[in-house]
């Protein structure tokens, strides 16, 4: 992952947290800030997944899982239909992916 994408992801996380503060205090613009930050986060995760050569399958799976997690979170937060199912399915897939990685992946020293 390039340094530019890492910096943009950090700035995006700050934007989402700012939106969360606005949403908690019921200030206007909180929902829009979270929505824009989440969409930007999904785009950045997809760029991180497919931006490096050679393409690392595990990195792509984790970035896709992160994108699906963000989508499920947004559906739950904004109470859109299907939010519970998307979020639950994404959490289960994340658990399976993490357990697979912990058991079968050979970590570099």
PDB file of N, CA and C in Angstrom:
ATOM      1  N   UNK A   1       0.850  -1.164   0.000  1.00  0.00           N
ATOM      2  CA  UNK A   1       0.000   0.000   0.000  1.00  0.00           C
ATOM      3  C   UNK A   1       0.901   1.233   0.000  1.00  0.00           C
ATOM      4  N   UNK A   2       0.602   2.157  -0.863  1.00  0.00           N
ATOM      5  CA  UNK A   2       1.461   3.336  -0.972  1.00  0.00           C
ATOM      6  C   UNK A   2       1.216   4.293   0.193  1.00  0.00           C
ATOM      7  N   UNK A   3       2.186   5.159   0.403  1.00  0.00           N
ATOM      8  CA  UNK A   3       2.079   6.129   1.489  1.00  0.00           C
ATOM      9  C   UNK A   3       0.937   7.108   1.271  1.00  0.00           C
ATOM     10  N   UNK A   4       0.658   7.427   0.008  1.00  0.00           N
ATOM     11  CA  UNK A   4      -0.431   8.362  -0.289  1.00  0.00           C
ATOM     12  C   UNK A   4      -1.770   7.761   0.151  1.00  0.00           C
ATOM     13  N   UNK A   5      -1.981   6.491  -0.170  1.00  0.00           N
ATOM     14  CA  UNK A   5      -3.242   5.851   0.215  1.00  0.00           C
ATOM     15  C   UNK A   5      -3.333   5.727   1.728  1.00  0.00           C
ATOM     16  N   UNK A   6      -2.218   5.431   2.391  1.00  0.00           N
ATOM     17  CA  UNK A   6      -2.228   5.344   3.860  1.00  0.00           C
ATOM     18  C   UNK A   6      -2.608   6.687   4.476  1.00  0.00           C
ATOM     19  N   UNK A   7      -2.038   7.765   3.951  1.00  0.00           N
ATOM     20  CA  UNK A   7      -2.359   9.098   4.478  1.00  0.00           C
ATOM     21  C   UNK A   7      -3.811   9.472   4.212  1.00  0.00           C
ATOM     22  N   UNK A   8      -4.302   9.136   3.021  1.00  0.00           N
ATOM     23  CA  UNK A   8      -5.697   9.427   2.704  1.00  0.00           C
ATOM     24  C   UNK A   8      -6.653   8.609   3.569  1.00  0.00           C
ATOM     25  N   UNK A   9      -6.295   7.366   3.860  1.00  0.00           N
ATOM     26  CA  UNK A   9      -7.128   6.545   4.748  1.00  0.00           C
ATOM     27  C   UNK A   9      -7.162   7.117   6.166  1.00  0.00           C
ATOM     28  N   UNK A  10      -6.043   7.637   6.641  1.00  0.00           N
ATOM     29  CA  UNK A  10      -6.015   8.272   7.970  1.00  0.00           C
ATOM     30  C   UNK A  10      -6.881   9.525   7.993  1.00  0.00           C
ATOM     31  N   UNK A  11      -6.775  10.343   6.946  1.00  0.00           N
ATOM     32  CA  UNK A  11      -7.604  11.550   6.857  1.00  0.00           C
ATOM     33  C   UNK A  11      -9.080  11.173   6.747  1.00  0.00           C
ATOM     34  N   UNK A  12      -9.371  10.108   6.016  1.00  0.00           N
ATOM     35  CA  UNK A  12     -10.746   9.653   5.872  1.00  0.00           C
ATOM     36  C   UNK A  12     -11.299   9.165   7.205  1.00  0.00           C
ATOM     37  N   UNK A  13     -10.497   8.448   7.971  1.00  0.00           N
ATOM     38  CA  UNK A  13     -10.942   7.994   9.292  1.00  0.00           C
ATOM     39  C   UNK A  13     -11.243   9.186  10.197  1.00  0.00           C
ATOM     40  N   UNK A  14     -10.428  10.229  10.108  1.00  0.00           N
ATOM     41  CA  UNK A  14     -10.686  11.442  10.882  1.00  0.00           C
ATOM     42  C   UNK A  14     -12.006  12.086  10.447  1.00  0.00           C
ATOM     43  N   UNK A  15     -12.292  12.052   9.159  1.00  0.00           N
ATOM     44  CA  UNK A  15     -13.548  12.612   8.650  1.00  0.00           C
ATOM     45  C   UNK A  15     -14.748  11.831   9.179  1.00  0.00           C
ATOM     46  N   UNK A  16     -14.648  10.521   9.189  1.00  0.00           N
ATOM     47  CA  UNK A  16     -15.741   9.697   9.708  1.00  0.00           C
ATOM     48  C   UNK A  16     -15.933   9.947  11.202  1.00  0.00           C
ATOM     49  N   UNK A  17     -14.844  10.060  11.957  1.00  0.00           N
ATOM     50  CA  UNK A  17     -14.957  10.344  13.391  1.00  0.00           C
ATOM     51  C   UNK A  17     -15.550  11.729  13.642  1.00  0.00           C
ATOM     52  N   UNK A  18     -15.198  12.703  12.818  1.00  0.00           N
ATOM     53  CA  UNK A  18     -15.804  14.033  12.932  1.00  0.00           C
ATOM     54  C   UNK A  18     -17.305  13.950  12.679  1.00  0.00           C
ATOM     55  N   UNK A  19     -17.700  13.171  11.672  1.00  0.00           N
ATOM     56  CA  UNK A  19     -19.118  12.969  11.402  1.00  0.00           C
ATOM     57  C   UNK A  19     -19.824  12.289  12.558  1.00  0.00           C
ATOM     58  N   UNK A  20     -19.129  11.354  13.216  1.00  0.00           N
ATOM     59  CA  UNK A  20     -19.719  10.679  14.377  1.00  0.00           C
ATOM     60  C   UNK A  20     -19.951  11.664  15.519  1.00  0.00           C
ATOM     61  N   UNK A  21     -18.998  12.563  15.728  1.00  0.00           N
ATOM     62  CA  UNK A  21     -19.178  13.591  16.773  1.00  0.00           C
ATOM     63  C   UNK A  21     -20.376  14.470  16.432  1.00  0.00           C
ATOM     64  N   UNK A  22     -20.471  14.899  15.174  1.00  0.00           N
ATOM     65  CA  UNK A  22     -21.607  15.713  14.753  1.00  0.00           C
ATOM     66  C   UNK A  22     -22.924  14.955  14.949  1.00  0.00           C
ATOM     67  N   UNK A  23     -22.909  13.678  14.637  1.00  0.00           N
ATOM     68  CA  UNK A  23     -24.134  12.870  14.742  1.00  0.00           C
ATOM     69  C   UNK A  23     -24.528  12.683  16.212  1.00  0.00           C
ATOM     70  N   UNK A  24     -23.544  12.463  17.088  1.00  0.00           N
ATOM     71  CA  UNK A  24     -23.831  12.266  18.511  1.00  0.00           C
ATOM     72  C   UNK A  24     -24.479  13.508  19.115  1.00  0.00           C
ATOM     73  N   UNK A  25     -23.968  14.688  18.738  1.00  0.00           N
ATOM     74  CA  UNK A  25     -24.498  15.933  19.284  1.00  0.00           C
ATOM     75  C   UNK A  25     -25.651  16.504  18.479  1.00  0.00           C
ATOM     76  N   UNK A  26     -26.112  15.757  17.480  1.00  0.00           N
ATOM     77  CA  UNK A  26     -27.253  16.148  16.645  1.00  0.00           C
ATOM     78  C   UNK A  26     -27.019  17.473  15.932  1.00  0.00           C
ATOM     79  N   UNK A  27     -25.773  17.727  15.547  1.00  0.00           N
ATOM     80  CA  UNK A  27     -25.470  18.897  14.741  1.00  0.00           C
ATOM     81  C   UNK A  27     -25.716  18.555  13.280  1.00  0.00           C
ATOM     82  N   UNK A  28     -26.065  19.554  12.514  1.00  0.00           N
ATOM     83  CA  UNK A  28     -26.357  19.288  11.105  1.00  0.00           C
ATOM     84  C   UNK A  28     -25.076  18.930  10.354  1.00  0.00           C
ATOM     85  N   UNK A  29     -25.218  18.033   9.385  1.00  0.00           N
ATOM     86  CA  UNK A  29     -24.095  17.623   8.558  1.00  0.00           C
ATOM     87  C   UNK A  29     -23.405  16.357   9.012  1.00  0.00           C
ATOM     88  N   UNK A  30     -23.806  15.792  10.137  1.00  0.00           N
ATOM     89  CA  UNK A  30     -23.154  14.586  10.645  1.00  0.00           C
ATOM     90  C   UNK A  30     -23.375  13.380   9.759  1.00  0.00           C
ATOM     91  N   UNK A  31     -24.616  13.167   9.354  1.00  0.00           N
ATOM     92  CA  UNK A  31     -24.924  12.024   8.500  1.00  0.00           C
ATOM     93  C   UNK A  31     -24.234  12.120   7.153  1.00  0.00           C
ATOM     94  N   UNK A  32     -24.243  13.316   6.580  1.00  0.00           N
ATOM     95  CA  UNK A  32     -23.590  13.516   5.282  1.00  0.00           C
ATOM     96  C   UNK A  32     -22.083  13.309   5.386  1.00  0.00           C
ATOM     97  N   UNK A  33     -21.490  13.791   6.473  1.00  0.00           N
ATOM     98  CA  UNK A  33     -20.047  13.627   6.669  1.00  0.00           C
ATOM     99  C   UNK A  33     -19.679  12.151   6.800  1.00  0.00           C
ATOM    100  N   UNK A  34     -20.465  11.402   7.551  1.00  0.00           N
ATOM    101  CA  UNK A  34     -20.206   9.970   7.683  1.00  0.00           C
ATOM    102  C   UNK A  34     -20.381   9.271   6.349  1.00  0.00           C
ATOM    103  N   UNK A  35     -21.437   9.617   5.606  1.00  0.00           N
ATOM    104  CA  UNK A  35     -21.702   8.981   4.318  1.00  0.00           C
ATOM    105  C   UNK A  35     -20.573   9.248   3.326  1.00  0.00           C
ATOM    106  N   UNK A  36     -20.143  10.490   3.220  1.00  0.00           N
ATOM    107  CA  UNK A  36     -19.053  10.837   2.295  1.00  0.00           C
ATOM    108  C   UNK A  36     -17.757  10.154   2.729  1.00  0.00           C
ATOM    109  N   UNK A  37     -17.467  10.170   4.022  1.00  0.00           N
ATOM    110  CA  UNK A  37     -16.259   9.513   4.528  1.00  0.00           C
ATOM    111  C   UNK A  37     -16.274   8.009   4.291  1.00  0.00           C
ATOM    112  N   UNK A  38     -17.433   7.390   4.465  1.00  0.00           N
ATOM    113  CA  UNK A  38     -17.531   5.948   4.249  1.00  0.00           C
ATOM    114  C   UNK A  38     -17.363   5.606   2.766  1.00  0.00           C
ATOM    115  N   UNK A  39     -17.983   6.382   1.897  1.00  0.00           N
ATOM    116  CA  UNK A  39     -17.830   6.129   0.451  1.00  0.00           C
ATOM    117  C   UNK A  39     -16.381   6.327   0.015  1.00  0.00           C
ATOM    118  N   UNK A  40     -15.752   7.362   0.520  1.00  0.00           N
ATOM    119  CA  UNK A  40     -14.350   7.602   0.205  1.00  0.00           C
ATOM    120  C   UNK A  40     -13.474   6.477   0.762  1.00  0.00           C
ATOM    121  N   UNK A  41     -13.803   5.974   1.944  1.00  0.00           N
ATOM    122  CA  UNK A  41     -13.059   4.862   2.528  1.00  0.00           C
ATOM    123  C   UNK A  41     -13.161   3.605   1.690  1.00  0.00           C
ATOM    124  N   UNK A  42     -14.348   3.330   1.153  1.00  0.00           N
ATOM    125  CA  UNK A  42     -14.526   2.158   0.292  1.00  0.00           C
ATOM    126  C   UNK A  42     -13.673   2.295  -0.962  1.00  0.00           C
ATOM    127  N   UNK A  43     -13.686   3.463  -1.569  1.00  0.00           N
ATOM    128  CA  UNK A  43     -12.887   3.696  -2.785  1.00  0.00           C
ATOM    129  C   UNK A  43     -11.398   3.529  -2.481  1.00  0.00           C
ATOM    130  N   UNK A  44     -10.947   4.076  -1.355  1.00  0.00           N
ATOM    131  CA  UNK A  44      -9.535   3.970  -0.995  1.00  0.00           C
ATOM    132  C   UNK A  44      -9.132   2.528  -0.683  1.00  0.00           C
ATOM    133  N   UNK A  45     -10.017   1.778  -0.035  1.00  0.00           N
ATOM    134  CA  UNK A  45      -9.705   0.374   0.240  1.00  0.00           C
ATOM    135  C   UNK A  45      -9.606  -0.431  -1.053  1.00  0.00           C
ATOM    136  N   UNK A  46     -10.479  -0.153  -2.001  1.00  0.00           N
ATOM    137  CA  UNK A  46     -10.406  -0.850  -3.281  1.00  0.00           C
ATOM    138  C   UNK A  46      -9.141  -0.463  -4.048  1.00  0.00           C
ATOM    139  N   UNK A  47      -8.748   0.801  -3.959  1.00  0.00           N
ATOM    140  CA  UNK A  47      -7.480   1.222  -4.576  1.00  0.00           C
ATOM    141  C   UNK A  47      -6.295   0.524  -3.904  1.00  0.00           C
ATOM    142  N   UNK A  48      -6.352   0.382  -2.603  1.00  0.00           N
ATOM    143  CA  UNK A  48      -5.273  -0.306  -1.885  1.00  0.00           C
ATOM    144  C   UNK A  48      -5.234  -1.786  -2.242  1.00  0.00           C
ATOM    145  N   UNK A  49      -6.410  -2.379  -2.473  1.00  0.00           N
ATOM    146  CA  UNK A  49      -6.456  -3.807  -2.778  1.00  0.00           C
ATOM    147  C   UNK A  49      -5.844  -4.118  -4.134  1.00  0.00           C
ATOM    148  N   UNK A  50      -6.148  -3.294  -5.110  1.00  0.00           N
ATOM    149  CA  UNK A  50      -5.720  -3.602  -6.471  1.00  0.00           C
ATOM    150  C   UNK A  50      -4.575  -2.717  -6.957  1.00  0.00           C
ATOM    151  N   UNK A  51      -4.055  -1.862  -6.087  1.00  0.00           N
ATOM    152  CA  UNK A  51      -3.013  -0.927  -6.495  1.00  0.00           C
ATOM    153  C   UNK A  51      -1.608  -1.481  -6.473  1.00  0.00           C
ATOM    154  N   UNK A  52      -1.365  -2.547  -5.746  1.00  0.00           N
ATOM    155  CA  UNK A  52       0.000  -3.066  -5.641  1.00  0.00           C
ATOM    156  C   UNK A  52       0.187  -4.235  -6.601  1.00  0.00           C
ATOM    157  N   UNK A  53       1.379  -4.361  -7.084  1.00  0.00           N
ATOM    158  CA  UNK A  53       1.726  -5.466  -7.987  1.00  0.00           C
ATOM    159  C   UNK A  53       2.845  -6.258  -7.373  1.00  0.00           C
ATOM    160  N   UNK A  54       2.860  -7.543  -7.350  1.00  0.00           N
ATOM    161  CA  UNK A  54       1.771  -8.424  -7.782  1.00  0.00           C
ATOM    162  C   UNK A  54       0.603  -8.345  -6.815  1.00  0.00           C
ATOM    163  N   UNK A  55      -0.568  -8.702  -7.301  1.00  0.00           N
ATOM    164  CA  UNK A  55      -1.766  -8.630  -6.478  1.00  0.00           C
ATOM    165  C   UNK A  55      -1.721  -9.732  -5.423  1.00  0.00           C
ATOM    166  N   UNK A  56      -1.846  -9.332  -4.173  1.00  0.00           N
ATOM    167  CA  UNK A  56      -1.837 -10.236  -3.041  1.00  0.00           C
ATOM    168  C   UNK A  56      -3.285 -10.633  -2.728  1.00  0.00           C
ATOM    169  N   UNK A  57      -3.594 -11.911  -2.849  1.00  0.00           N
ATOM    170  CA  UNK A  57      -4.972 -12.382  -2.669  1.00  0.00           C
ATOM    171  C   UNK A  57      -5.487 -12.090  -1.273  1.00  0.00           C
ATOM    172  N   UNK A  58      -4.662 -12.280  -0.262  1.00  0.00           N
ATOM    173  CA  UNK A  58      -5.095 -12.039   1.110  1.00  0.00           C
ATOM    174  C   UNK A  58      -5.387 -10.559   1.348  1.00  0.00           C
ATOM    175  N   UNK A  59      -4.566  -9.684   0.795  1.00  0.00           N
ATOM    176  CA  UNK A  59      -4.810  -8.247   0.923  1.00  0.00           C
ATOM    177  C   UNK A  59      -6.113  -7.860   0.237  1.00  0.00           C
ATOM    178  N   UNK A  60      -6.372  -8.420  -0.930  1.00  0.00           N
ATOM    179  CA  UNK A  60      -7.617  -8.128  -1.649  1.00  0.00           C
ATOM    180  C   UNK A  60      -8.820  -8.585  -0.826  1.00  0.00           C
ATOM    181  N   UNK A  61      -8.735  -9.777  -0.233  1.00  0.00           N
ATOM    182  CA  UNK A  61      -9.843 -10.279   0.580  1.00  0.00           C
ATOM    183  C   UNK A  61     -10.091  -9.400   1.803  1.00  0.00           C
ATOM    184  N   UNK A  62      -9.026  -8.969   2.463  1.00  0.00           N
ATOM    185  CA  UNK A  62      -9.193  -8.099   3.629  1.00  0.00           C
ATOM    186  C   UNK A  62      -9.752  -6.732   3.240  1.00  0.00           C
ATOM    187  N   UNK A  63      -9.317  -6.189   2.115  1.00  0.00           N
ATOM    188  CA  UNK A  63      -9.847  -4.895   1.664  1.00  0.00           C
ATOM    189  C   UNK A  63     -11.309  -5.008   1.252  1.00  0.00           C
ATOM    190  N   UNK A  64     -11.681  -6.096   0.599  1.00  0.00           N
ATOM    191  CA  UNK A  64     -13.088  -6.321   0.259  1.00  0.00           C
ATOM    192  C   UNK A  64     -13.929  -6.521   1.518  1.00  0.00           C
ATOM    193  N   UNK A  65     -13.386  -7.229   2.488  1.00  0.00           N
ATOM    194  CA  UNK A  65     -14.084  -7.412   3.759  1.00  0.00           C
ATOM    195  C   UNK A  65     -14.274  -6.068   4.460  1.00  0.00           C
ATOM    196  N   UNK A  66     -13.242  -5.235   4.450  1.00  0.00           N
ATOM    197  CA  UNK A  66     -13.363  -3.903   5.043  1.00  0.00           C
ATOM    198  C   UNK A  66     -14.407  -3.065   4.344  1.00  0.00           C
ATOM    199  N   UNK A  67     -14.461  -3.143   3.025  1.00  0.00           N
ATOM    200  CA  UNK A  67     -15.466  -2.396   2.261  1.00  0.00           C
ATOM    201  C   UNK A  67     -16.872  -2.880   2.596  1.00  0.00           C
ATOM    202  N   UNK A  68     -17.056  -4.198   2.673  1.00  0.00           N
ATOM    203  CA  UNK A  68     -18.369  -4.737   3.031  1.00  0.00           C
ATOM    204  C   UNK A  68     -18.752  -4.366   4.464  1.00  0.00           C
ATOM    205  N   UNK A  69     -17.769  -4.323   5.357  1.00  0.00           N
ATOM    206  CA  UNK A  69     -18.031  -3.915   6.738  1.00  0.00           C
ATOM    207  C   UNK A  69     -18.514  -2.466   6.792  1.00  0.00           C
ATOM    208  N   UNK A  70     -17.878  -1.600   6.020  1.00  0.00           N
ATOM    209  CA  UNK A  70     -18.289  -0.194   5.979  1.00  0.00           C
ATOM    210  C   UNK A  70     -19.703  -0.076   5.434  1.00  0.00           C
ATOM    211  N   UNK A  71     -20.012  -0.843   4.376  1.00  0.00           N
ATOM    212  CA  UNK A  71     -21.355  -0.806   3.799  1.00  0.00           C
ATOM    213  C   UNK A  71     -22.389  -1.289   4.823  1.00  0.00           C
ATOM    214  N   UNK A  72     -22.092  -2.382   5.512  1.00  0.00           N
ATOM    215  CA  UNK A  72     -23.005  -2.884   6.538  1.00  0.00           C
ATOM    216  C   UNK A  72     -23.196  -1.900   7.672  1.00  0.00           C
ATOM    217  N   UNK A  73     -22.100  -1.240   8.064  1.00  0.00           N
ATOM    218  CA  UNK A  73     -22.173  -0.230   9.121  1.00  0.00           C
ATOM    219  C   UNK A  73     -23.064   0.927   8.698  1.00  0.00           C
ATOM    220  N   UNK A  74     -22.903   1.378   7.455  1.00  0.00           N
ATOM    221  CA  UNK A  74     -23.738   2.485   6.973  1.00  0.00           C
ATOM    222  C   UNK A  74     -25.212   2.087   6.930  1.00  0.00           C
ATOM    223  N   UNK A  75     -25.493   0.873   6.466  1.00  0.00           N
ATOM    224  CA  UNK A  75     -26.878   0.426   6.423  1.00  0.00           C
ATOM    225  C   UNK A  75     -27.487   0.375   7.821  1.00  0.00           C
ATOM    226  N   UNK A  76     -26.709  -0.086   8.808  1.00  0.00           N
ATOM    227  CA  UNK A  76     -27.215  -0.118  10.184  1.00  0.00           C
ATOM    228  C   UNK A  76     -27.369   1.281  10.759  1.00  0.00           C
ATOM    229  N   UNK A  77     -26.387   2.133  10.520  1.00  0.00           N
ATOM    230  CA  UNK A  77     -26.408   3.478  11.086  1.00  0.00           C
ATOM    231  C   UNK A  77     -27.576   4.300  10.563  1.00  0.00           C
ATOM    232  N   UNK A  78     -27.824   4.208   9.263  1.00  0.00           N
ATOM    233  CA  UNK A  78     -28.894   4.995   8.661  1.00  0.00           C
ATOM    234  C   UNK A  78     -30.227   4.249   8.630  1.00  0.00           C
ATOM    235  N   UNK A  79     -30.259   3.055   9.217  1.00  0.00           N
ATOM    236  CA  UNK A  79     -31.453   2.234   9.343  1.00  0.00           C
ATOM    237  C   UNK A  79     -32.114   1.960   7.997  1.00  0.00           C
ATOM    238  N   UNK A  80     -31.279   1.620   7.012  1.00  0.00           N
ATOM    239  CA  UNK A  80     -31.782   1.232   5.703  1.00  0.00           C
ATOM    240  C   UNK A  80     -32.176  -0.238   5.747  1.00  0.00           C
ATOM    241  N   UNK A  81     -33.108  -0.664   4.895  1.00  0.00           N
ATOM    242  CA  UNK A  81     -33.532  -2.075   4.912  1.00  0.00           C
ATOM    243  C   UNK A  81     -32.380  -3.019   4.584  1.00  0.00           C
ATOM    244  N   UNK A  82     -32.323  -4.124   5.307  1.00  0.00           N
ATOM    245  CA  UNK A  82     -31.296  -5.137   5.081  1.00  0.00           C
ATOM    246  C   UNK A  82     -30.012  -4.897   5.840  1.00  0.00           C
ATOM    247  N   UNK A  83     -29.962  -3.861   6.637  1.00  0.00           N
ATOM    248  CA  UNK A  83     -28.742  -3.522   7.352  1.00  0.00           C
ATOM    249  C   UNK A  83     -28.284  -4.596   8.313  1.00  0.00           C
ATOM    250  N   UNK A  84     -29.225  -5.203   9.030  1.00  0.00           N
ATOM    251  CA  UNK A  84     -28.866  -6.243   9.986  1.00  0.00           C
ATOM    252  C   UNK A  84     -28.274  -7.451   9.288  1.00  0.00           C
ATOM    253  N   UNK A  85     -28.887  -7.874   8.172  1.00  0.00           N
ATOM    254  CA  UNK A  85     -28.390  -9.034   7.441  1.00  0.00           C
ATOM    255  C   UNK A  85     -27.003  -8.769   6.860  1.00  0.00           C
ATOM    256  N   UNK A  86     -26.809  -7.596   6.252  1.00  0.00           N
ATOM    257  CA  UNK A  86     -25.509  -7.264   5.646  1.00  0.00           C
ATOM    258  C   UNK A  86     -24.431  -7.218   6.716  1.00  0.00           C
ATOM    259  N   UNK A  87     -24.722  -6.559   7.822  1.00  0.00           N
ATOM    260  CA  UNK A  87     -23.730  -6.411   8.886  1.00  0.00           C
ATOM    261  C   UNK A  87     -23.398  -7.759   9.520  1.00  0.00           C
ATOM    262  N   UNK A  88     -24.414  -8.599   9.759  1.00  0.00           N
ATOM    263  CA  UNK A  88     -24.180  -9.919  10.347  1.00  0.00           C
ATOM    264  C   UNK A  88     -23.368 -10.806   9.400  1.00  0.00           C
ATOM    265  N   UNK A  89     -23.738 -10.822   8.131  1.00  0.00           N
ATOM    266  CA  UNK A  89     -23.008 -11.645   7.152  1.00  0.00           C
ATOM    267  C   UNK A  89     -21.558 -11.178   7.029  1.00  0.00           C
ATOM    268  N   UNK A  90     -21.346  -9.873   7.034  1.00  0.00           N
ATOM    269  CA  UNK A  90     -19.997  -9.337   6.931  1.00  0.00           C
ATOM    270  C   UNK A  90     -19.168  -9.686   8.162  1.00  0.00           C
ATOM    271  N   UNK A  91     -19.758  -9.615   9.337  1.00  0.00           N
ATOM    272  CA  UNK A  91     -19.034  -9.981  10.557  1.00  0.00           C
ATOM    273  C   UNK A  91     -18.654 -11.459  10.553  1.00  0.00           C
ATOM    274  N   UNK A  92     -19.566 -12.321  10.118  1.00  0.00           N
ATOM    275  CA  UNK A  92     -19.265 -13.757  10.057  1.00  0.00           C
ATOM    276  C   UNK A  92     -18.157 -14.024   9.045  1.00  0.00           C
ATOM    277  N   UNK A  93     -18.233 -13.395   7.871  1.00  0.00           N
ATOM    278  CA  UNK A  93     -17.172 -13.552   6.876  1.00  0.00           C
ATOM    279  C   UNK A  93     -15.834 -13.035   7.396  1.00  0.00           C
ATOM    280  N   UNK A  94     -15.867 -11.944   8.138  1.00  0.00           N
ATOM    281  CA  UNK A  94     -14.640 -11.412   8.728  1.00  0.00           C
ATOM    282  C   UNK A  94     -14.025 -12.355   9.736  1.00  0.00           C
ATOM    283  N   UNK A  95     -14.858 -12.982  10.554  1.00  0.00           N
ATOM    284  CA  UNK A  95     -14.358 -13.947  11.531  1.00  0.00           C
ATOM    285  C   UNK A  95     -13.712 -15.127  10.819  1.00  0.00           C
ATOM    286  N   UNK A  96     -14.379 -15.633   9.779  1.00  0.00           N
ATOM    287  CA  UNK A  96     -13.825 -16.756   9.022  1.00  0.00           C
ATOM    288  C   UNK A  96     -12.496 -16.370   8.383  1.00  0.00           C
ATOM    289  N   UNK A  97     -12.421 -15.197   7.795  1.00  0.00           N
ATOM    290  CA  UNK A  97     -11.186 -14.741   7.157  1.00  0.00           C
ATOM    291  C   UNK A  97     -10.060 -14.573   8.164  1.00  0.00           C
ATOM    292  N   UNK A  98     -10.359 -14.012   9.324  1.00  0.00           N
ATOM    293  CA  UNK A  98      -9.334 -13.837  10.357  1.00  0.00           C
ATOM    294  C   UNK A  98      -8.853 -15.178  10.912  1.00  0.00           C
ATOM    295  N   UNK A  99      -9.774 -16.106  11.142  1.00  0.00           N
ATOM    296  CA  UNK A  99      -9.374 -17.421  11.637  1.00  0.00           C
ATOM    297  C   UNK A  99      -8.551 -18.178  10.606  1.00  0.00           C
ATOM    298  N   UNK A 100      -8.949 -18.099   9.346  1.00  0.00           N
ATOM    299  CA  UNK A 100      -8.175 -18.735   8.282  1.00  0.00           C
ATOM    300  C   UNK A 100      -6.755 -18.170   8.241  1.00  0.00           C
ATOM    301  N   UNK A 101      -6.652 -16.857   8.334  1.00  0.00           N
ATOM    302  CA  UNK A 101      -5.341 -16.211   8.297  1.00  0.00           C
ATOM    303  C   UNK A 101      -4.502 -16.624   9.499  1.00  0.00           C
ATOM    304  N   UNK A 102      -5.114 -16.667  10.671  1.00  0.00           N
ATOM    305  CA  UNK A 102      -4.366 -17.027  11.875  1.00  0.00           C
ATOM    306  C   UNK A 102      -3.881 -18.476  11.846  1.00  0.00           C
ATOM    307  N   UNK A 103      -4.660 -19.351  11.243  1.00  0.00           N
ATOM    308  CA  UNK A 103      -4.313 -20.775  11.253  1.00  0.00           C
ATOM    309  C   UNK A 103      -3.374 -21.149  10.105  1.00  0.00           C
ATOM    310  N   UNK A 104      -3.657 -20.680   8.901  1.00  0.00           N
ATOM    311  CA  UNK A 104      -2.953 -21.192   7.723  1.00  0.00           C
ATOM    312  C   UNK A 104      -1.923 -20.248   7.116  1.00  0.00           C
ATOM    313  N   UNK A 105      -1.961 -18.974   7.437  1.00  0.00           N
ATOM    314  CA  UNK A 105      -1.042 -18.033   6.807  1.00  0.00           C
ATOM    315  C   UNK A 105       0.329 -18.094   7.473  1.00  0.00           C
ATOM    316  N   UNK A 106       1.365 -18.093   6.660  1.00  0.00           N
ATOM    317  CA  UNK A 106       2.738 -18.057   7.177  1.00  0.00           C
ATOM    318  C   UNK A 106       3.188 -16.609   7.205  1.00  0.00           C
ATOM    319  N   UNK A 107       3.340 -16.090   8.422  1.00  0.00           N
ATOM    320  CA  UNK A 107       3.741 -14.707   8.591  1.00  0.00           C
ATOM    321  C   UNK A 107       5.241 -14.573   8.420  1.00  0.00           C
ATOM    322  N   UNK A 108       5.655 -13.494   7.765  1.00  0.00           N
ATOM    323  CA  UNK A 108       7.086 -13.233   7.592  1.00  0.00           C
ATOM    324  C   UNK A 108       7.683 -12.755   8.892  1.00  0.00           C
ATOM    325  N   UNK A 109       8.974 -13.035   9.037  1.00  0.00           N
ATOM    326  CA  UNK A 109       9.672 -12.578  10.244  1.00  0.00           C
ATOM    327  C   UNK A 109      10.133 -11.164  10.073  1.00  0.00           C
TER     328      UNK A 109
END
